[in-house]
Amino acid sequence: MPTPFTKENQPTRRRGKAKKTLALDAIRKISGSEQNYYENVVELSVMGEGNPALISQLLQRIDPPIKATLPKINFEFDVTLKPHEQVLQIVKATADGEIIPEAAQILINGITSVMKVKEVTELEDRIKQLEGMAGVNDE
């Protein structure tokens, strides 16, 4: 029997505020507003006072840097070829400078993942076929 979830039966330890919220609340308490905080950070940076590592960390916590994204790639790719031939196409395109190595690795990993899924699917089908021939039920 599950425990009833009632107003009286609540968790005693609540989660609390997130670290980002706590940091922003502390900034507002000291600086008054985010605008004042940024002005203080710039002033400390220009005057050479304070801890530059701390200032950098605080700024990164509030507004994390944007993650790098790969550029859009366009090269001749024949999807009808066998997987190993597709990988060779990607390697050749990388060697010719058409795509960057990081993009090539992502494409090759994608082909590898598809092949693993296909392999598992084919094995499941074969097992079901053998069980059917042997008269084994799945129940």
PDB file of C-alpha atoms in Angstrom:
ATOM      1  CA  MET A   1       0.000   0.000   0.000  1.00  0.00           C
ATOM      2  CA  PRO A   2       1.581   3.318  -1.029  1.00  0.00           C
ATOM      3  CA  THR A   3       2.015   6.049   1.533  1.00  0.00           C
ATOM      4  CA  PRO A   4      -0.685   8.711   1.095  1.00  0.00           C
ATOM      5  CA  PHE A   5       0.652  12.038  -0.137  1.00  0.00           C
ATOM      6  CA  THR A   6      -1.114  14.576   2.047  1.00  0.00           C
ATOM      7  CA  LYS A   7      -0.519  18.097   3.294  1.00  0.00           C
ATOM      8  CA  GLU A   8       0.833  16.727   6.589  1.00  0.00           C
ATOM      9  CA  ASN A   9       2.978  14.037   4.935  1.00  0.00           C
ATOM     10  CA  GLN A  10       5.545  16.267   3.205  1.00  0.00           C
ATOM     11  CA  PRO A  11       9.319  15.845   2.917  1.00  0.00           C
ATOM     12  CA  THR A  12      11.205  17.403   5.836  1.00  0.00           C
ATOM     13  CA  ARG A  13      14.289  18.354   3.813  1.00  0.00           C
ATOM     14  CA  ARG A  14      13.410  20.681   0.977  1.00  0.00           C
ATOM     15  CA  ARG A  15      15.743  21.145  -1.971  1.00  0.00           C
ATOM     16  CA  GLY A  16      16.429  24.848  -1.560  1.00  0.00           C
ATOM     17  CA  LYS A  17      17.499  27.422  -4.131  1.00  0.00           C
ATOM     18  CA  ALA A  18      19.789  26.641  -7.038  1.00  0.00           C
ATOM     19  CA  LYS A  19      23.385  27.862  -6.844  1.00  0.00           C
ATOM     20  CA  LYS A  20      22.858  30.330  -9.670  1.00  0.00           C
ATOM     21  CA  THR A  21      19.874  31.839  -7.852  1.00  0.00           C
ATOM     22  CA  LEU A  22      21.871  32.077  -4.620  1.00  0.00           C
ATOM     23  CA  ALA A  23      24.730  33.817  -6.457  1.00  0.00           C
ATOM     24  CA  LEU A  24      22.353  36.273  -8.134  1.00  0.00           C
ATOM     25  CA  ASP A  25      20.617  36.997  -4.815  1.00  0.00           C
ATOM     26  CA  ALA A  26      23.994  37.720  -3.183  1.00  0.00           C
ATOM     27  CA  ILE A  27      24.931  40.021  -6.062  1.00  0.00           C
ATOM     28  CA  ARG A  28      21.637  41.916  -5.756  1.00  0.00           C
ATOM     29  CA  LYS A  29      22.110  42.226  -1.991  1.00  0.00           C
ATOM     30  CA  ILE A  30      25.621  43.685  -2.329  1.00  0.00           C
ATOM     31  CA  SER A  31      25.306  45.652  -5.568  1.00  0.00           C
ATOM     32  CA  GLY A  32      21.633  46.549  -5.548  1.00  0.00           C
ATOM     33  CA  SER A  33      21.022  45.404  -9.123  1.00  0.00           C
ATOM     34  CA  GLU A  34      22.651  43.436 -11.907  1.00  0.00           C
ATOM     35  CA  GLN A  35      23.487  46.699 -13.674  1.00  0.00           C
ATOM     36  CA  ASN A  36      25.379  47.942 -10.608  1.00  0.00           C
ATOM     37  CA  TYR A  37      27.133  44.575 -10.325  1.00  0.00           C
ATOM     38  CA  TYR A  38      28.379  44.705 -13.909  1.00  0.00           C
ATOM     39  CA  GLU A  39      29.535  48.281 -13.368  1.00  0.00           C
ATOM     40  CA  ASN A  40      31.472  47.138 -10.281  1.00  0.00           C
ATOM     41  CA  VAL A  41      33.043  44.236 -12.195  1.00  0.00           C
ATOM     42  CA  VAL A  42      34.170  46.549 -14.993  1.00  0.00           C
ATOM     43  CA  GLU A  43      35.493  49.077 -12.474  1.00  0.00           C
ATOM     44  CA  LEU A  44      37.464  46.393 -10.617  1.00  0.00           C
ATOM     45  CA  SER A  45      38.841  45.032 -13.887  1.00  0.00           C
ATOM     46  CA  VAL A  46      39.911  48.458 -15.170  1.00  0.00           C
ATOM     47  CA  MET A  47      41.402  49.602 -11.860  1.00  0.00           C
ATOM     48  CA  GLY A  48      43.312  46.332 -11.471  1.00  0.00           C
ATOM     49  CA  GLU A  49      41.820  45.624  -8.039  1.00  0.00           C
ATOM     50  CA  GLY A  50      40.193  42.416  -6.909  1.00  0.00           C
ATOM     51  CA  ASN A  51      40.777  38.860  -8.009  1.00  0.00           C
ATOM     52  CA  PRO A  52      40.580  38.467 -11.813  1.00  0.00           C
ATOM     53  CA  ALA A  53      39.980  34.714 -11.543  1.00  0.00           C
ATOM     54  CA  LEU A  54      37.051  35.278  -9.193  1.00  0.00           C
ATOM     55  CA  ILE A  55      35.567  37.946 -11.433  1.00  0.00           C
ATOM     56  CA  SER A  56      35.904  35.629 -14.438  1.00  0.00           C
ATOM     57  CA  GLN A  57      34.282  32.743 -12.550  1.00  0.00           C
ATOM     58  CA  LEU A  58      31.345  34.869 -11.420  1.00  0.00           C
ATOM     59  CA  LEU A  59      30.721  36.151 -14.931  1.00  0.00           C
ATOM     60  CA  GLN A  60      30.893  32.621 -16.364  1.00  0.00           C
ATOM     61  CA  ARG A  61      28.441  31.328 -13.746  1.00  0.00           C
ATOM     62  CA  ILE A  62      25.892  33.995 -14.566  1.00  0.00           C
ATOM     63  CA  ASP A  63      26.317  34.017 -18.341  1.00  0.00           C
ATOM     64  CA  PRO A  64      28.129  30.843 -19.499  1.00  0.00           C
ATOM     65  CA  PRO A  65      30.153  31.067 -22.703  1.00  0.00           C
ATOM     66  CA  ILE A  66      28.449  29.850 -25.856  1.00  0.00           C
ATOM     67  CA  LYS A  67      29.523  26.382 -26.913  1.00  0.00           C
ATOM     68  CA  ALA A  68      31.313  26.137 -30.209  1.00  0.00           C
ATOM     69  CA  THR A  69      29.291  24.623 -33.031  1.00  0.00           C
ATOM     70  CA  LEU A  70      30.529  22.968 -36.166  1.00  0.00           C
ATOM     71  CA  PRO A  71      30.015  24.786 -39.445  1.00  0.00           C
ATOM     72  CA  LYS A  72      27.536  23.448 -41.969  1.00  0.00           C
ATOM     73  CA  ILE A  73      29.281  21.027 -44.297  1.00  0.00           C
ATOM     74  CA  ASN A  74      28.500  20.235 -47.897  1.00  0.00           C
ATOM     75  CA  PHE A  75      30.261  17.487 -49.817  1.00  0.00           C
ATOM     76  CA  GLU A  76      29.472  14.645 -52.197  1.00  0.00           C
ATOM     77  CA  PHE A  77      28.047  11.768 -50.137  1.00  0.00           C
ATOM     78  CA  ASP A  78      26.364   8.702 -51.596  1.00  0.00           C
ATOM     79  CA  VAL A  79      23.953   7.202 -49.047  1.00  0.00           C
ATOM     80  CA  THR A  80      23.387   4.135 -51.242  1.00  0.00           C
ATOM     81  CA  LEU A  81      26.952   2.872 -50.717  1.00  0.00           C
ATOM     82  CA  LYS A  82      27.903   0.272 -48.120  1.00  0.00           C
ATOM     83  CA  PRO A  83      28.907   1.702 -44.725  1.00  0.00           C
ATOM     84  CA  HIS A  84      32.640   1.082 -45.172  1.00  0.00           C
ATOM     85  CA  GLU A  85      32.487   2.876 -48.529  1.00  0.00           C
ATOM     86  CA  GLN A  86      30.640   5.788 -46.900  1.00  0.00           C
ATOM     87  CA  VAL A  87      33.409   6.041 -44.306  1.00  0.00           C
ATOM     88  CA  LEU A  88      35.976   6.077 -47.124  1.00  0.00           C
ATOM     89  CA  GLN A  89      34.030   8.956 -48.724  1.00  0.00           C
ATOM     90  CA  ILE A  90      34.243  10.878 -45.463  1.00  0.00           C
ATOM     91  CA  VAL A  91      37.970  10.165 -45.067  1.00  0.00           C
ATOM     92  CA  LYS A  92      38.612  11.332 -48.630  1.00  0.00           C
ATOM     93  CA  ALA A  93      36.561  14.507 -48.093  1.00  0.00           C
ATOM     94  CA  THR A  94      38.588  15.189 -44.942  1.00  0.00           C
ATOM     95  CA  ALA A  95      41.887  14.604 -46.749  1.00  0.00           C
ATOM     96  CA  ASP A  96      40.777  16.923 -49.555  1.00  0.00           C
ATOM     97  CA  GLY A  97      39.907  19.637 -47.018  1.00  0.00           C
ATOM     98  CA  GLU A  98      36.181  19.613 -47.807  1.00  0.00           C
ATOM     99  CA  ILE A  99      35.232  18.883 -44.179  1.00  0.00           C
ATOM    100  CA  ILE A 100      37.037  19.381 -40.889  1.00  0.00           C
ATOM    101  CA  PRO A 101      38.274  16.325 -38.941  1.00  0.00           C
ATOM    102  CA  GLU A 102      35.832  16.932 -36.058  1.00  0.00           C
ATOM    103  CA  ALA A 103      32.863  16.797 -38.434  1.00  0.00           C
ATOM    104  CA  ALA A 104      34.298  13.675 -40.076  1.00  0.00           C
ATOM    105  CA  GLN A 105      34.544  11.967 -36.685  1.00  0.00           C
ATOM    106  CA  ILE A 106      30.922  12.831 -35.886  1.00  0.00           C
ATOM    107  CA  LEU A 107      29.748  11.437 -39.234  1.00  0.00           C
ATOM    108  CA  ILE A 108      31.774   8.233 -38.816  1.00  0.00           C
ATOM    109  CA  ASN A 109      30.426   7.790 -35.270  1.00  0.00           C
ATOM    110  CA  GLY A 110      26.917   8.191 -36.670  1.00  0.00           C
ATOM    111  CA  ILE A 111      27.503   5.489 -39.275  1.00  0.00           C
ATOM    112  CA  THR A 112      28.973   3.217 -36.586  1.00  0.00           C
ATOM    113  CA  SER A 113      25.930   3.741 -34.354  1.00  0.00           C
ATOM    114  CA  VAL A 114      23.546   2.936 -37.192  1.00  0.00           C
ATOM    115  CA  MET A 115      25.490  -0.254 -37.932  1.00  0.00           C
ATOM    116  CA  LYS A 116      25.315  -1.347 -34.277  1.00  0.00           C
ATOM    117  CA  VAL A 117      21.553  -0.797 -34.182  1.00  0.00           C
ATOM    118  CA  LYS A 118      21.164  -2.682 -37.462  1.00  0.00           C
ATOM    119  CA  GLU A 119      23.285  -5.557 -36.109  1.00  0.00           C
ATOM    120  CA  VAL A 120      21.193  -5.874 -32.940  1.00  0.00           C
ATOM    121  CA  THR A 121      17.960  -5.705 -34.938  1.00  0.00           C
ATOM    122  CA  GLU A 122      19.139  -8.427 -37.317  1.00  0.00           C
ATOM    123  CA  LEU A 123      20.208 -10.641 -34.402  1.00  0.00           C
ATOM    124  CA  GLU A 124      16.794 -10.233 -32.755  1.00  0.00           C
ATOM    125  CA  ASP A 125      15.081 -11.157 -36.026  1.00  0.00           C
ATOM    126  CA  ARG A 126      17.286 -14.241 -36.436  1.00  0.00           C
ATOM    127  CA  ILE A 127      16.636 -15.362 -32.865  1.00  0.00           C
ATOM    128  CA  LYS A 128      12.869 -14.982 -33.358  1.00  0.00           C
ATOM    129  CA  GLN A 129      13.090 -16.919 -36.606  1.00  0.00           C
ATOM    130  CA  LEU A 130      15.057 -19.736 -34.931  1.00  0.00           C
ATOM    131  CA  GLU A 131      12.643 -19.814 -31.990  1.00  0.00           C
ATOM    132  CA  GLY A 132       9.752 -20.026 -34.440  1.00  0.00           C
ATOM    133  CA  MET A 133      11.409 -22.949 -36.224  1.00  0.00           C
ATOM    134  CA  ALA A 134      12.043 -24.682 -32.871  1.00  0.00           C
ATOM    135  CA  GLY A 135       8.492 -24.030 -31.672  1.00  0.00           C
ATOM    136  CA  VAL A 136       9.554 -21.911 -28.674  1.00  0.00           C
ATOM    137  CA  ASN A 137       6.948 -19.384 -27.500  1.00  0.00           C
ATOM    138  CA  ASP A 138       7.866 -15.942 -26.170  1.00  0.00           C
ATOM    139  CA  GLU A 139       5.247 -16.083 -23.410  1.00  0.00           C
TER     140      GLU A 139
END
